[in-house]
Amino acid sequence: MNLFQNAKFFTTVNHLKDLPNTPAEIAFVGRSNAGKSSAINTLCNHVRLAYVSKTPGRTQHINFFELTNGNFMVDLPGYGYAQVPEAVRAHWVKLLGDYLQTRKQLIGLVLIMDLRHPLKALDVQMLNFFALTGRPVHILLSKSDKLSKNEQIKAFAAVKKALKPFMERQQITVQLFSSLKKQGIEEVNQVVSQWFADNETQPENEIVSK
């Protein structure tokens, strides 16, 4: 069963005080233009569930979607380039950071990286930042269809090698993904479904303090 199939928009918030009371949630995050919205739409088999734009930084709020199991998927603002005023950008950064560090219901992070440009400085910063929570990260190497099979294999191996130091301190998994070719959907579904299953068998989760 595809956990993401038939996901429904629930609410959008711009301040932490407005966050809904959910059982558990997983969040999608990535650098602007990494293919996050396209990945969400592909996973959910919905053309415009998450807004796709050629203008990076389009996601400006925290958007909640209810999944078929009663838990939630969260689309977070893209980090990095965005043609917005500095005051707005600063608000996004604080909103994103505070959510990732303090949200009790957040059980795992799906991090989107363009396979052609993985592990940029901001991606590494995100991994370091989220490691403080003790929660797992699943990396989608998006736009894999842009590379040949041999190029995909080499790029995937290089990313896994670069991630080894991070894997020693936190639970990180990684896979290839293509929204265009609909490649990797089942693997994402299995990882996230296991996160929710594990969460249900554990006592109330505690955020690891800084």
Coordinates of N, CA and C in Angstrom, one line a residue:
M1 N 0.8 -1.2 0.0 CA 0.0 0.0 0.0 C 0.9 1.3 0.0
N2 N 0.6 2.2 -0.9 CA 1.3 3.4 -1.0 C 0.8 4.4 0.1
L3 N 1.6 4.6 1.1 CA 1.2 5.5 2.2 C 0.9 6.9 1.8
F4 N 1.5 7.4 0.7 CA 1.3 8.7 0.2 C 0.1 8.9 -0.7
Q5 N -0.4 7.8 -1.3 CA -1.6 7.9 -2.2 C -2.8 8.5 -1.4
N6 N -3.4 9.4 -2.1 CA -4.6 10.0 -1.6 C -4.3 11.0 -0.4
A7 N -3.1 11.4 -0.3 CA -2.8 12.4 0.7 C -3.6 13.7 0.5
K8 N -4.0 14.3 1.6 CA -4.9 15.5 1.4 C -4.3 16.7 2.1
F9 N -4.4 17.8 1.5 CA -3.9 19.1 2.1 C -4.7 19.3 3.4
F10 N -4.0 19.7 4.5 CA -4.7 19.8 5.8 C -4.7 21.3 6.2
T11 N -3.5 21.9 6.3 CA -3.4 23.3 6.7 C -2.0 23.9 6.3
T12 N -1.9 25.2 6.3 CA -0.6 25.8 6.2 C -0.4 26.8 7.3
V13 N 0.8 26.9 7.8 CA 1.1 27.8 8.9 C 2.4 28.6 8.7
N14 N 2.4 29.7 9.3 CA 3.6 30.6 9.1 C 4.2 31.0 10.5
H15 N 3.6 30.4 11.6 CA 4.2 30.7 12.9 C 4.0 29.4 13.7
L16 N 5.0 29.1 14.6 CA 5.0 27.8 15.3 C 3.8 27.7 16.2
K17 N 3.3 28.8 16.7 CA 2.1 28.8 17.6 C 0.8 28.2 16.9
D18 N 0.9 28.2 15.5 CA -0.3 27.8 14.8 C -0.2 26.3 14.3
L19 N 0.9 25.6 14.7 CA 1.1 24.2 14.3 C -0.1 23.3 14.8
P20 N -0.6 22.5 14.0 CA -1.7 21.6 14.4 C -1.2 20.5 15.3
N21 N -2.2 20.0 16.1 CA -1.9 18.8 17.0 C -2.1 17.5 16.2
T22 N -0.9 16.9 15.8 CA -1.0 15.7 15.0 C -0.4 14.5 15.8
P23 N -0.8 13.3 15.4 CA -0.2 12.1 16.1 C 1.3 12.0 15.8
A24 N 1.7 12.0 14.6 CA 3.1 11.9 14.2 C 3.2 12.5 12.8
E25 N 4.4 12.9 12.4 CA 4.6 13.5 11.1 C 6.1 13.3 10.6
I26 N 6.2 13.2 9.3 CA 7.5 13.2 8.7 C 7.6 14.5 7.8
A27 N 8.8 15.0 7.6 CA 8.9 16.3 6.9 C 9.8 16.2 5.7
F28 N 9.5 16.9 4.6 CA 10.3 17.0 3.4 C 11.0 18.3 3.4
V29 N 12.3 18.3 3.1 CA 13.1 19.5 3.1 C 14.2 19.4 2.0
G30 N 14.7 20.5 1.5 CA 15.7 20.5 0.5 C 16.1 21.9 0.1
R31 N 17.2 22.0 -0.6 CA 17.6 23.3 -1.1 C 16.6 23.7 -2.2
S32 N 16.5 25.0 -2.4 CA 15.6 25.5 -3.4 C 15.9 24.9 -4.7
N33 N 14.9 24.4 -5.5 CA 15.1 23.9 -6.8 C 15.7 22.5 -6.8
A34 N 15.7 21.8 -5.7 CA 16.2 20.4 -5.7 C 15.2 19.4 -6.2
G35 N 14.0 19.8 -6.3 CA 13.0 18.9 -6.8 C 12.0 18.4 -5.7
K36 N 12.0 19.1 -4.6 CA 11.1 18.7 -3.5 C 9.6 18.6 -3.8
S37 N 9.1 19.7 -4.4 CA 7.7 19.7 -4.7 C 7.3 18.6 -5.7
S38 N 8.2 18.4 -6.7 CA 8.0 17.4 -7.7 C 8.0 16.0 -7.1
A39 N 8.9 15.8 -6.1 CA 9.0 14.5 -5.4 C 7.7 14.2 -4.7
I40 N 7.2 15.2 -3.9 CA 6.0 15.0 -3.2 C 4.8 14.7 -4.1
N41 N 4.7 15.5 -5.2 CA 3.6 15.2 -6.1 C 3.7 13.8 -6.7
T42 N 4.9 13.4 -7.0 CA 5.1 12.0 -7.6 C 4.7 10.9 -6.6
L43 N 5.2 11.1 -5.4 CA 4.9 10.1 -4.3 C 3.4 10.0 -4.1
C44 N 2.7 11.1 -4.1 CA 1.3 11.2 -3.9 C 0.4 10.9 -5.1
N45 N 1.1 10.8 -6.3 CA 0.4 10.6 -7.5 C -0.7 11.7 -7.7
H46 N -0.2 12.9 -7.5 CA -1.1 14.1 -7.6 C -0.3 15.2 -8.4
V47 N -0.9 15.8 -9.4 CA -0.1 16.7 -10.3 C 0.3 18.0 -9.5
R48 N -0.6 18.5 -8.7 CA -0.3 19.8 -8.1 C -0.6 19.8 -6.6
L49 N -0.3 18.7 -5.9 CA -0.5 18.7 -4.4 C 0.4 19.7 -3.8
A50 N 1.7 19.6 -4.2 CA 2.7 20.6 -3.7 C 3.0 21.5 -5.0
Y51 N 3.1 22.8 -4.8 CA 3.2 23.7 -5.9 C 4.6 23.5 -6.5
V52 N 4.7 23.3 -7.8 CA 5.9 23.2 -8.6 C 6.1 24.5 -9.4
S53 N 7.3 25.1 -9.2 CA 7.6 26.4 -9.9 C 9.0 26.4 -10.4
K54 N 9.3 27.1 -11.5 CA 10.7 27.3 -12.0 C 11.4 28.3 -11.1
T55 N 10.6 29.0 -10.3 CA 11.2 30.0 -9.4 C 11.5 29.4 -8.1
P56 N 12.8 29.2 -7.7 CA 13.2 28.6 -6.4 C 12.7 29.4 -5.3
G57 N 12.4 28.6 -4.2 CA 11.9 29.3 -3.0 C 10.4 29.6 -2.9
R58 N 9.7 28.8 -3.7 CA 8.2 29.1 -3.8 C 7.5 28.7 -2.5
T59 N 7.9 27.6 -1.9 CA 7.3 27.2 -0.7 C 7.7 28.1 0.4
Q60 N 6.7 28.9 0.9 CA 7.0 30.0 1.9 C 6.5 29.7 3.3
H61 N 5.7 28.6 3.4 CA 5.1 28.3 4.7 C 5.4 26.8 5.0
I62 N 4.9 26.4 6.2 CA 4.9 25.0 6.5 C 3.6 24.4 6.2
N63 N 3.6 23.5 5.2 CA 2.3 22.9 4.7 C 2.1 21.5 5.2
F64 N 1.0 21.2 5.7 CA 0.6 19.9 6.3 C -0.3 19.1 5.4
F65 N 0.0 17.8 5.2 CA -0.9 17.0 4.4 C -1.2 15.7 5.2
E66 N -2.4 15.3 5.2 CA -2.8 14.1 6.0 C -2.6 12.9 5.1
L67 N -2.0 11.9 5.7 CA -1.8 10.6 5.0 C -2.9 9.6 5.3
T68 N -2.9 8.5 4.5 CA -4.0 7.5 4.7 C -3.9 6.8 6.0
N69 N -2.8 6.8 6.7 CA -2.7 6.1 8.0 C -3.1 7.1 9.2
G70 N -3.5 8.3 8.9 CA -3.9 9.2 9.9 C -2.8 10.1 10.4
N71 N -1.5 9.8 10.0 CA -0.4 10.7 10.3 C -0.2 11.7 9.3
F72 N 0.9 12.5 9.3 CA 1.0 13.7 8.5 C 2.4 13.7 7.8
M73 N 2.3 14.4 6.6 CA 3.5 14.7 5.8 C 3.6 16.2 5.8
V74 N 4.8 16.7 6.0 CA 5.0 18.2 6.1 C 6.0 18.7 5.0
D75 N 5.5 19.7 4.3 CA 6.4 20.3 3.3 C 7.0 21.6 3.8
L76 N 8.3 21.6 4.0 CA 9.0 22.7 4.6 C 9.5 23.7 3.6
P77 N 9.7 24.9 3.9 CA 10.3 25.9 3.0 C 11.7 25.4 2.5
G78 N 12.0 25.6 1.2 CA 13.3 25.3 0.7 C 14.3 26.3 1.3
Y79 N 15.5 25.8 1.4 CA 16.6 26.6 2.0 C 17.6 27.0 0.9
G80 N 18.3 28.1 1.0 CA 19.2 28.5 0.0 C 18.6 29.7 -0.8
Y81 N 18.8 29.6 -2.1 CA 18.4 30.7 -3.0 C 16.9 31.0 -2.9
A82 N 16.5 32.2 -2.8 CA 15.1 32.6 -2.9 C 15.0 34.1 -3.1
Q83 N 14.3 34.5 -4.1 CA 14.2 35.9 -4.5 C 13.1 36.6 -3.6
V84 N 13.4 36.8 -2.3 CA 12.5 37.4 -1.4 C 13.3 38.4 -0.6
P85 N 12.6 39.3 0.1 CA 13.3 40.3 0.9 C 14.0 39.6 2.1
E86 N 15.1 40.2 2.6 CA 15.9 39.6 3.6 C 15.1 39.3 4.9
A87 N 14.2 40.2 5.2 CA 13.4 40.0 6.4 C 12.5 38.7 6.3
V88 N 12.0 38.5 5.1 CA 11.2 37.3 4.9 C 12.1 36.0 4.9
R89 N 13.2 36.1 4.3 CA 14.2 35.0 4.4 C 14.6 34.6 5.8
A90 N 14.8 35.7 6.6 CA 15.2 35.4 8.0 C 14.1 34.8 8.8
H91 N 12.8 35.1 8.5 CA 11.7 34.5 9.1 C 11.6 33.0 8.7
W92 N 11.8 32.7 7.4 CA 11.8 31.3 7.0 C 12.9 30.5 7.8
V93 N 14.1 31.1 7.8 CA 15.2 30.3 8.5 C 14.9 30.0 9.9
K94 N 14.3 31.0 10.7 CA 14.0 30.8 12.1 C 12.8 29.8 12.2
L95 N 11.8 29.9 11.3 CA 10.6 29.0 11.3 C 11.1 27.6 11.1
L96 N 11.9 27.4 10.1 CA 12.4 26.1 9.7 C 13.2 25.5 10.8
G97 N 14.2 26.3 11.3 CA 15.1 25.8 12.4 C 14.3 25.4 13.7
D98 N 13.4 26.3 14.1 CA 12.7 26.0 15.3 C 11.8 24.8 15.2
Y99 N 11.2 24.7 14.0 CA 10.3 23.5 13.8 C 11.1 22.2 13.9
L100 N 12.3 22.2 13.2 CA 13.1 21.0 13.1 C 13.6 20.6 14.5
Q101 N 13.9 21.6 15.3 CA 14.6 21.3 16.6 C 13.6 21.0 17.7
T102 N 12.4 21.6 17.6 CA 11.4 21.5 18.8 C 10.2 20.7 18.5
R103 N 9.9 20.3 17.3 CA 8.6 19.6 17.0 C 8.6 18.2 17.5
K104 N 7.9 18.0 18.6 CA 7.8 16.6 19.2 C 7.3 15.6 18.3
Q105 N 6.3 15.9 17.4 CA 5.7 14.9 16.6 C 6.5 14.5 15.4
L106 N 7.6 15.2 15.1 CA 8.4 15.0 13.9 C 9.3 13.7 14.2
I107 N 9.1 12.7 13.4 CA 9.8 11.4 13.7 C 10.9 11.1 12.7
G108 N 10.9 11.9 11.6 CA 12.0 11.7 10.6 C 12.0 12.7 9.5
L109 N 13.1 12.9 8.8 CA 13.3 13.9 7.8 C 13.6 13.3 6.5
V110 N 12.9 13.7 5.4 CA 13.2 13.3 4.1 C 13.9 14.4 3.4
L111 N 15.2 14.3 3.1 CA 16.0 15.4 2.6 C 16.2 15.2 1.1
I112 N 15.8 16.2 0.3 CA 15.9 16.1 -1.2 C 17.2 16.8 -1.6
M113 N 18.0 16.0 -2.4 CA 19.2 16.6 -3.1 C 19.2 16.3 -4.5
D114 N 19.6 17.2 -5.4 CA 19.7 17.0 -6.8 C 21.0 16.1 -7.0
L115 N 20.8 14.9 -7.6 CA 21.9 14.0 -7.7 C 23.1 14.6 -8.4
R116 N 22.9 15.6 -9.3 CA 24.0 16.2 -10.0 C 24.7 17.2 -9.1
H117 N 24.1 17.6 -8.0 CA 24.7 18.6 -7.1 C 24.4 18.3 -5.7
P118 N 24.9 17.1 -5.2 CA 24.6 16.7 -3.8 C 25.5 17.2 -2.8
L119 N 25.0 17.2 -1.5 CA 25.8 17.5 -0.4 C 26.5 18.9 -0.5
K120 N 25.8 19.9 -0.9 CA 26.3 21.2 -0.9 C 26.4 21.7 0.6
A121 N 27.0 22.8 0.8 CA 27.3 23.3 2.2 C 26.0 23.3 3.0
L122 N 24.9 23.8 2.4 CA 23.7 23.9 3.2 C 23.1 22.6 3.5
D123 N 23.3 21.6 2.6 CA 22.8 20.2 2.9 C 23.6 19.6 4.1
V124 N 24.9 19.8 4.1 CA 25.7 19.4 5.2 C 25.3 20.1 6.5
Q125 N 25.0 21.3 6.4 CA 24.6 22.1 7.6 C 23.2 21.5 8.1
M126 N 22.4 21.2 7.2 CA 21.1 20.6 7.6 C 21.3 19.3 8.3
L127 N 22.1 18.4 7.8 CA 22.4 17.1 8.4 C 23.0 17.3 9.8
N128 N 23.9 18.2 9.9 CA 24.5 18.5 11.2 C 23.5 19.1 12.2
F129 N 22.6 19.9 11.7 CA 21.6 20.6 12.5 C 20.6 19.6 13.0
F130 N 20.1 18.7 12.1 CA 19.1 17.7 12.5 C 19.6 16.6 13.3
A131 N 20.9 16.3 13.2 CA 21.5 15.2 14.0 C 21.3 15.4 15.5
L132 N 21.1 16.7 15.9 CA 20.9 17.0 17.3 C 19.6 16.4 17.9
T133 N 18.7 16.1 17.0 CA 17.4 15.6 17.4 C 17.4 14.1 17.6
G134 N 18.4 13.4 17.0 CA 18.5 11.9 17.1 C 17.5 11.2 16.2
R135 N 16.8 11.9 15.3 CA 15.8 11.3 14.4 C 16.5 10.9 13.1
P136 N 15.9 9.9 12.4 CA 16.5 9.4 11.2 C 16.3 10.4 10.0
V137 N 17.2 10.3 9.0 CA 17.1 11.0 7.8 C 17.1 10.1 6.6
H138 N 16.2 10.3 5.6 CA 16.3 9.5 4.4 C 16.5 10.5 3.3
I139 N 17.6 10.3 2.5 CA 17.9 11.2 1.4 C 17.5 10.7 0.1
L140 N 16.7 11.6 -0.6 CA 16.3 11.3 -2.0 C 17.3 12.0 -2.9
L141 N 18.0 11.3 -3.8 CA 18.9 11.9 -4.8 C 18.0 12.1 -6.0
S142 N 17.4 13.3 -6.1 CA 16.4 13.5 -7.2 C 17.0 13.8 -8.5
K143 N 16.1 13.8 -9.5 CA 16.5 14.1 -10.9 C 17.6 13.1 -11.5
S144 N 17.5 11.9 -11.0 CA 18.5 10.9 -11.4 C 18.3 10.6 -12.9
D145 N 17.2 10.9 -13.5 CA 17.0 10.6 -14.9 C 17.8 11.6 -15.8
K146 N 18.4 12.6 -15.2 CA 19.2 13.5 -15.9 C 20.6 12.9 -16.2
L147 N 20.9 11.8 -15.5 CA 22.2 11.2 -15.7 C 22.1 9.8 -16.3
S148 N 23.1 9.3 -17.0 CA 23.1 8.0 -17.6 C 23.2 7.0 -16.4
K149 N 22.9 5.7 -16.7 CA 23.0 4.7 -15.7 C 24.4 4.6 -15.0
N150 N 25.4 4.7 -15.8 CA 26.8 4.6 -15.3 C 27.0 5.9 -14.4
E151 N 26.6 7.0 -14.9 CA 26.8 8.2 -14.1 C 26.0 8.2 -12.8
Q152 N 24.8 7.6 -12.8 CA 24.0 7.4 -11.6 C 24.7 6.5 -10.6
I153 N 25.3 5.4 -11.1 CA 26.0 4.5 -10.2 C 27.2 5.2 -9.5
K154 N 28.0 5.9 -10.3 CA 29.1 6.6 -9.8 C 28.7 7.7 -8.8
A155 N 27.7 8.5 -9.2 CA 27.3 9.6 -8.3 C 26.7 9.0 -7.0
F156 N 26.0 7.9 -7.1 CA 25.4 7.3 -5.9 C 26.5 6.8 -4.9
A157 N 27.5 6.1 -5.5 CA 28.6 5.6 -4.7 C 29.4 6.7 -4.1
A158 N 29.6 7.8 -4.8 CA 30.3 9.0 -4.2 C 29.5 9.6 -3.0
V159 N 28.2 9.7 -3.2 CA 27.4 10.3 -2.1 C 27.5 9.3 -0.8
K160 N 27.3 8.1 -1.1 CA 27.3 7.1 0.1 C 28.7 7.2 0.8
K161 N 29.8 7.3 0.0 CA 31.1 7.4 0.6 C 31.2 8.7 1.5
A162 N 30.7 9.8 0.9 CA 30.8 11.1 1.6 C 29.9 11.1 2.9
L163 N 28.9 10.3 2.9 CA 27.9 10.2 4.0 C 28.4 9.4 5.2
K164 N 29.4 8.6 4.9 CA 29.9 7.6 6.0 C 30.2 8.3 7.3
P165 N 30.8 9.4 7.4 CA 31.1 10.1 8.7 C 29.8 10.5 9.4
F166 N 28.7 10.8 8.6 CA 27.5 11.2 9.2 C 26.7 10.0 9.7
M167 N 26.8 8.9 9.0 CA 26.1 7.6 9.3 C 26.7 7.1 10.6
E168 N 27.9 7.5 11.1 CA 28.4 7.0 12.3 C 27.7 7.6 13.5
R169 N 27.0 8.7 13.3 CA 26.4 9.4 14.5 C 24.9 9.5 14.4
Q170 N 24.4 9.2 13.2 CA 22.9 9.3 13.0 C 22.4 8.3 12.0
Q171 N 21.2 8.0 12.1 CA 20.6 7.0 11.1 C 20.2 7.7 9.8
I172 N 21.0 7.4 8.8 CA 20.8 8.0 7.5 C 20.7 6.9 6.4
T173 N 19.7 7.0 5.6 CA 19.6 6.1 4.4 C 19.5 7.0 3.2
V174 N 19.8 6.4 2.0 CA 19.9 7.2 0.8 C 19.4 6.3 -0.4
Q175 N 18.8 7.0 -1.4 CA 18.4 6.3 -2.6 C 18.3 7.2 -3.8
L176 N 18.3 6.6 -4.9 CA 18.0 7.4 -6.2 C 16.6 7.6 -6.3
F177 N 16.2 8.8 -6.9 CA 14.8 9.1 -7.1 C 14.6 9.9 -8.4
S178 N 13.6 9.6 -9.1 CA 13.2 10.4 -10.3 C 11.7 10.6 -10.4
S179 N 11.3 11.9 -10.3 CA 9.9 12.2 -10.5 C 9.4 12.0 -11.9
L180 N 10.3 12.3 -12.8 CA 9.9 12.1 -14.2 C 9.7 10.6 -14.6
K181 N 10.6 9.8 -14.1 CA 10.5 8.3 -14.4 C 9.7 7.6 -13.4
K182 N 9.3 8.3 -12.3 CA 8.6 7.6 -11.2 C 9.4 6.5 -10.6
Q183 N 10.7 6.8 -10.4 CA 11.7 5.8 -9.9 C 11.9 6.0 -8.4
G184 N 11.8 5.0 -7.6 CA 12.1 5.0 -6.2 C 10.9 5.3 -5.3
I185 N 9.7 5.3 -5.8 CA 8.5 5.5 -5.0 C 8.4 4.5 -3.9
E186 N 8.5 3.2 -4.3 CA 8.3 2.1 -3.3 C 9.3 2.2 -2.2
E187 N 10.5 2.5 -2.5 CA 11.6 2.5 -1.5 C 11.3 3.6 -0.4
V188 N 10.8 4.8 -0.9 CA 10.5 5.9 0.0 C 9.3 5.4 0.9
N189 N 8.3 4.8 0.3 CA 7.2 4.4 1.0 C 7.5 3.4 2.1
Q190 N 8.4 2.4 1.8 CA 8.9 1.4 2.8 C 9.6 2.1 4.0
V191 N 10.5 3.0 3.7 CA 11.3 3.7 4.7 C 10.4 4.4 5.7
V192 N 9.5 5.3 5.1 CA 8.6 6.1 5.9 C 7.6 5.3 6.7
S193 N 7.0 4.3 6.1 CA 6.1 3.4 6.7 C 6.7 2.7 7.9
Q194 N 8.0 2.4 7.8 CA 8.7 1.8 9.0 C 8.9 2.8 10.1
W195 N 9.2 4.0 9.7 CA 9.3 5.1 10.7 C 8.1 5.2 11.6
F196 N 6.9 5.2 10.9 CA 5.6 5.3 11.6 C 5.4 4.1 12.4
A197 N 5.7 2.9 11.9 CA 5.5 1.7 12.6 C 6.4 1.6 13.9
D198 N 7.6 2.0 13.8 CA 8.5 2.1 14.9 C 8.1 3.1 15.9
N199 N 7.5 4.2 15.5 CA 7.1 5.2 16.4 C 5.9 4.7 17.3
E200 N 5.1 3.9 16.7 CA 3.9 3.4 17.4 C 4.2 2.4 18.5
T201 N 5.4 1.8 18.3 CA 5.8 0.8 19.3 C 6.7 1.3 20.4
Q202 N 7.0 2.6 20.3 CA 7.8 3.3 21.3 C 7.0 4.2 22.2
P203 N 7.5 4.4 23.5 CA 6.8 5.3 24.4 C 6.9 6.7 23.8
E204 N 6.3 7.7 24.4 CA 6.3 9.1 23.9 C 7.7 9.5 23.6
N205 N 8.0 10.0 22.4 CA 9.3 10.4 22.0 C 9.8 11.7 22.7
E206 N 11.1 11.8 23.0 CA 11.7 12.9 23.6 C 12.7 13.5 22.6
I207 N 12.6 14.8 22.3 CA 13.6 15.5 21.5 C 14.9 15.5 22.3
V208 N 16.0 15.1 21.6 CA 17.3 15.1 22.3 C 17.7 16.6 22.5
S209 N 18.0 17.0 23.7 CA 18.4 18.4 23.9 C 19.7 18.7 23.3
K210 N 20.0 20.0 23.0 CA 21.2 20.4 22.4 C 22.4 20.2 23.4

